[in-house]
Tab-separated table of C-alpha atoms in Angstrom:
chain	number	residue	atom	x	y	z
Y	1	UNK	CA	-7.101	-31.150	2.209
Y	2	UNK	CA	-7.457	-28.147	0.255
Y	3	UNK	CA	-6.122	-27.961	-3.442
Y	4	UNK	CA	-3.737	-25.234	-4.001
Y	5	UNK	CA	-1.282	-23.984	-6.767
Y	6	UNK	CA	1.582	-25.459	-4.661
Y	7	UNK	CA	-0.094	-28.860	-4.296
Y	8	UNK	CA	-0.668	-28.848	-8.118
Y	9	UNK	CA	2.844	-28.194	-8.968
Y	10	UNK	CA	4.148	-30.504	-6.593
Y	11	UNK	CA	1.926	-33.155	-8.543
Y	12	UNK	CA	2.773	-32.260	-11.495
Y	13	UNK	CA	6.885	-32.674	-10.381
Y	14	UNK	CA	6.224	-36.071	-9.363
Y	15	UNK	CA	4.110	-36.826	-12.290
Y	16	UNK	CA	6.374	-35.250	-14.966
Y	17	UNK	CA	9.790	-35.797	-13.458
Y	18	UNK	CA	10.165	-39.550	-14.378
Y	19	UNK	CA	9.012	-39.024	-18.236
Y	20	UNK	CA	11.289	-36.272	-18.763
Y	21	UNK	CA	14.394	-38.610	-17.101
Y	22	UNK	CA	13.141	-41.455	-19.449
Y	23	UNK	CA	13.627	-38.939	-22.005
Y	24	UNK	CA	17.450	-39.444	-21.971
Y	25	UNK	CA	18.089	-43.260	-21.803
Y	26	UNK	CA	17.813	-43.631	-25.336
Y	27	UNK	CA	20.772	-41.097	-25.572
Y	28	UNK	CA	22.176	-42.614	-22.675
Y	29	UNK	CA	22.214	-46.380	-23.970
Y	30	UNK	CA	23.391	-45.514	-27.559
Y	31	UNK	CA	26.535	-43.819	-25.670
Y	32	UNK	CA	27.090	-47.102	-24.002
Y	33	UNK	CA	27.108	-48.919	-27.253
Y	34	UNK	CA	28.909	-46.613	-29.216
Y	35	UNK	CA	31.710	-45.540	-26.813
Y	36	UNK	CA	31.764	-47.072	-23.491
Y	37	UNK	CA	31.519	-50.357	-24.313
Y	38	UNK	CA	34.706	-50.189	-27.052
Y	39	UNK	CA	36.954	-49.527	-23.862
Y	40	UNK	CA	34.494	-50.645	-20.465
Y	41	UNK	CA	36.676	-53.952	-20.646
Y	42	UNK	CA	40.095	-52.812	-21.455
Y	43	UNK	CA	43.127	-54.898	-20.015
Y	44	UNK	CA	43.965	-52.339	-17.871
Y	45	UNK	CA	40.883	-52.132	-16.031
Y	46	UNK	CA	40.115	-55.635	-15.628
Y	47	UNK	CA	43.852	-56.057	-14.041
Y	48	UNK	CA	43.048	-53.713	-11.525
Y	49	UNK	CA	40.124	-55.384	-10.955
Y	50	UNK	CA	41.313	-58.842	-10.507
Y	51	UNK	CA	44.269	-57.697	-8.482
Y	52	UNK	CA	41.830	-56.009	-5.922
Y	53	UNK	CA	39.775	-58.702	-5.936
Y	54	UNK	CA	42.705	-61.431	-4.873
Y	55	UNK	CA	43.090	-58.721	-2.231
Y	56	UNK	CA	39.812	-58.309	-1.048
Y	57	UNK	CA	38.064	-61.508	-1.266
Y	58	UNK	CA	38.435	-62.482	2.593
Y	59	UNK	CA	36.822	-59.062	3.618
Y	60	UNK	CA	33.867	-59.420	5.816
Y	61	UNK	CA	31.710	-56.398	6.085
Y	62	UNK	CA	33.348	-55.247	8.985
Y	63	UNK	CA	36.417	-54.911	7.056
Y	64	UNK	CA	34.535	-53.036	3.571
Y	65	UNK	CA	32.857	-50.526	6.648
Y	66	UNK	CA	36.346	-49.694	8.386
Y	67	UNK	CA	37.736	-48.900	4.453
Y	68	UNK	CA	34.636	-46.873	3.671
Y	69	UNK	CA	35.134	-44.952	6.882
Y	70	UNK	CA	38.661	-44.598	6.637
Y	71	UNK	CA	37.538	-42.999	2.995
Y	72	UNK	CA	34.683	-41.363	4.317
Y	73	UNK	CA	36.968	-39.222	6.595
Y	74	UNK	CA	39.907	-38.422	4.327
Y	75	UNK	CA	37.489	-36.945	1.905
Y	76	UNK	CA	39.258	-33.124	1.424
Y	77	UNK	CA	42.315	-33.659	4.089
Y	78	UNK	CA	45.639	-33.648	2.669
Y	79	UNK	CA	46.679	-37.107	4.441
Y	80	UNK	CA	44.858	-39.630	2.137
Y	81	UNK	CA	46.055	-43.100	2.660
Y	82	UNK	CA	42.918	-45.132	1.747
Y	83	UNK	CA	42.190	-42.501	-1.170
Y	84	UNK	CA	45.531	-42.368	-3.082
Y	85	UNK	CA	45.733	-45.879	-3.820
Y	86	UNK	CA	42.425	-45.860	-6.093
Y	87	UNK	CA	42.991	-42.547	-7.928
Y	88	UNK	CA	46.961	-42.826	-8.652
Y	89	UNK	CA	47.011	-46.174	-10.537
Y	90	UNK	CA	47.051	-46.799	-13.986
Y	91	UNK	CA	43.329	-47.864	-14.345
Y	92	UNK	CA	42.390	-44.068	-12.446
Y	93	UNK	CA	44.812	-42.669	-15.773
Y	94	UNK	CA	43.243	-44.681	-18.278
Y	95	UNK	CA	39.553	-43.371	-16.786
Y	96	UNK	CA	40.494	-39.946	-16.650
Y	97	UNK	CA	41.742	-40.334	-20.309
Y	98	UNK	CA	38.269	-41.351	-21.374
Y	99	UNK	CA	36.744	-38.625	-19.521
Y	100	UNK	CA	39.238	-36.027	-21.306
Y	101	UNK	CA	38.249	-37.700	-24.225
Y	102	UNK	CA	34.493	-37.099	-24.361
Y	103	UNK	CA	34.192	-34.036	-24.521
Y	104	UNK	CA	32.062	-32.978	-21.499
Y	105	UNK	CA	29.631	-36.061	-22.085
Y	106	UNK	CA	31.000	-37.795	-19.483
Y	107	UNK	CA	31.862	-36.380	-16.242
Y	108	UNK	CA	33.319	-39.080	-13.542
Y	109	UNK	CA	34.205	-42.839	-14.072
Y	110	UNK	CA	34.849	-45.661	-11.663
Y	111	UNK	CA	35.406	-49.114	-10.883
Y	112	UNK	CA	34.430	-51.291	-8.362
Y	113	UNK	CA	36.034	-54.904	-7.080
Y	114	UNK	CA	33.469	-58.100	-6.457
Y	115	UNK	CA	32.527	-56.211	-3.199
Y	116	UNK	CA	31.773	-52.542	-4.776
Y	117	UNK	CA	34.723	-51.072	-3.239
Y	118	UNK	CA	36.306	-48.736	-5.356
Y	119	UNK	CA	39.450	-50.057	-7.392
Y	120	UNK	CA	40.151	-46.435	-9.533
Y	121	UNK	CA	38.197	-43.198	-10.469
Y	122	UNK	CA	38.959	-40.450	-12.630
Y	123	UNK	CA	37.489	-38.058	-9.410
Y	124	UNK	CA	37.347	-38.271	-5.930
Y	125	UNK	CA	33.623	-40.677	-4.995
Y	126	UNK	CA	32.134	-39.421	-1.748
Y	127	UNK	CA	32.425	-42.940	-0.246
Y	128	UNK	CA	34.647	-46.065	-1.118
Y	129	UNK	CA	32.018	-48.889	-0.681
Y	130	UNK	CA	29.322	-48.571	-3.253
Y	131	UNK	CA	28.001	-52.086	-2.584
Y	132	UNK	CA	25.465	-51.342	-0.872
Y	133	UNK	CA	23.773	-48.847	-3.938
Y	134	UNK	CA	21.845	-49.719	-7.010
Y	135	UNK	CA	24.692	-49.106	-9.414
Y	136	UNK	CA	26.113	-52.059	-8.110
Y	137	UNK	CA	23.952	-54.485	-6.728
Y	138	UNK	CA	21.429	-53.987	-10.275
Y	139	UNK	CA	24.499	-54.956	-11.835
Y	140	UNK	CA	27.296	-57.017	-10.875
Y	141	UNK	CA	25.260	-59.153	-8.977
Y	142	UNK	CA	22.795	-59.744	-11.388
Y	143	UNK	CA	25.320	-60.987	-14.083
Y	144	UNK	CA	27.639	-60.198	-17.282
Y	145	UNK	CA	25.333	-58.165	-19.269
Y	146	UNK	CA	23.872	-56.220	-16.568
Y	147	UNK	CA	23.697	-52.613	-17.141
Y	148	UNK	CA	21.908	-50.272	-14.837
Y	149	UNK	CA	20.352	-46.330	-16.073
Y	150	UNK	CA	20.369	-44.060	-13.260
Y	151	UNK	CA	17.534	-41.296	-12.832
Y	152	UNK	CA	18.992	-38.019	-14.788
Y	153	UNK	CA	18.741	-35.442	-12.276
Y	154	UNK	CA	19.716	-31.903	-12.235
Y	155	UNK	CA	23.049	-31.683	-10.556
Y	156	UNK	CA	22.650	-28.184	-8.308
Y	157	UNK	CA	26.865	-27.257	-8.445
Y	158	UNK	CA	26.594	-27.757	-12.616
Y	159	UNK	CA	23.165	-26.859	-13.093
Y	160	UNK	CA	23.053	-29.760	-15.440
Y	161	UNK	CA	21.718	-32.554	-15.910
Y	162	UNK	CA	23.108	-35.771	-15.447
Y	163	UNK	CA	22.340	-39.467	-14.792
Y	164	UNK	CA	24.993	-42.616	-14.241
Y	165	UNK	CA	25.133	-45.531	-16.261
Y	166	UNK	CA	26.258	-48.601	-14.899
Y	167	UNK	CA	27.747	-51.906	-16.256
Y	168	UNK	CA	29.269	-55.077	-14.863
Y	169	UNK	CA	32.765	-55.965	-16.045
Y	170	UNK	CA	33.743	-59.093	-16.572
Y	171	UNK	CA	37.011	-60.783	-17.417
Y	172	UNK	CA	37.182	-61.720	-20.796
Y	173	UNK	CA	39.230	-64.855	-19.894
Y	174	UNK	CA	36.593	-66.335	-18.078
Y	175	UNK	CA	33.514	-64.475	-19.078
Y	176	UNK	CA	32.562	-64.197	-15.423
Y	177	UNK	CA	31.985	-60.904	-13.381
Y	178	UNK	CA	34.791	-59.499	-11.448
Y	179	UNK	CA	33.200	-55.644	-10.451
Y	180	UNK	CA	31.365	-52.840	-11.992
Y	181	UNK	CA	31.755	-49.648	-13.556
Y	182	UNK	CA	29.713	-46.539	-13.002
Y	183	UNK	CA	29.770	-43.134	-15.450
Y	184	UNK	CA	28.840	-40.355	-14.969
Y	185	UNK	CA	26.830	-38.956	-17.977
Y	186	UNK	CA	26.167	-35.019	-18.737
Y	187	UNK	CA	22.734	-36.431	-20.171
Y	188	UNK	CA	22.266	-32.716	-21.969
Y	189	UNK	CA	25.536	-33.327	-23.651
Y	190	UNK	CA	24.141	-36.194	-25.492
Y	191	UNK	CA	20.931	-34.951	-26.635
C-alpha cells in the first residue's frame, strides 16, 4: 500500500481525534458537578419518570418498537400524538428552562424511563427509544451513580463541538435507579 499525504492525514485524524475529544472531559465533568447535579433529581423530573414507569412497566420489546416507529414517523409532521406528550409537560418545561438558563452551554436535555423511552425533552429527538444506545445502557443499567461522557464531535448544523453527559436518575426516596438523563453540551462554551 502506498503511503500518501491523504493516508497520513487519515491516520493522524484517527490518532488525534480521541485526544482532542478528551480535552473536554474535565470541563464536562466539572459542569456536571457544579450545574447539572443541582437540578438533576428535581421532583418534577422524578415524578414524571415514576409516572411513566408505572404506565410502561409491562411493555415488551414489540410495544417499545411500535412507540419508537410512531415517534420517528411523526418527527417533522403536523400530527404528533406520540411526540406531543413528551414535549408538552411540566418536566419538558423544566428542561427547557435549564437549557435557557445555561447561557448557551446546554443544547438539549431529555429524560428516559426504565425502558429508555423518552419521558420529557427540551427539543425533539430523532427517536423515542434510547434503550439501545450507550447513553442509556452505560447509566441506568449500571446503577445509581453511573455517568457516561459521550465523545465530543463537530456538529455540522451548528459548526460547534458538542458532547453528551448522561447519568442515572434515582428516586431520592428509595435511592433506586428509575431512569436516565442526557444533556447535550456545547463543549467549546465550557472552556
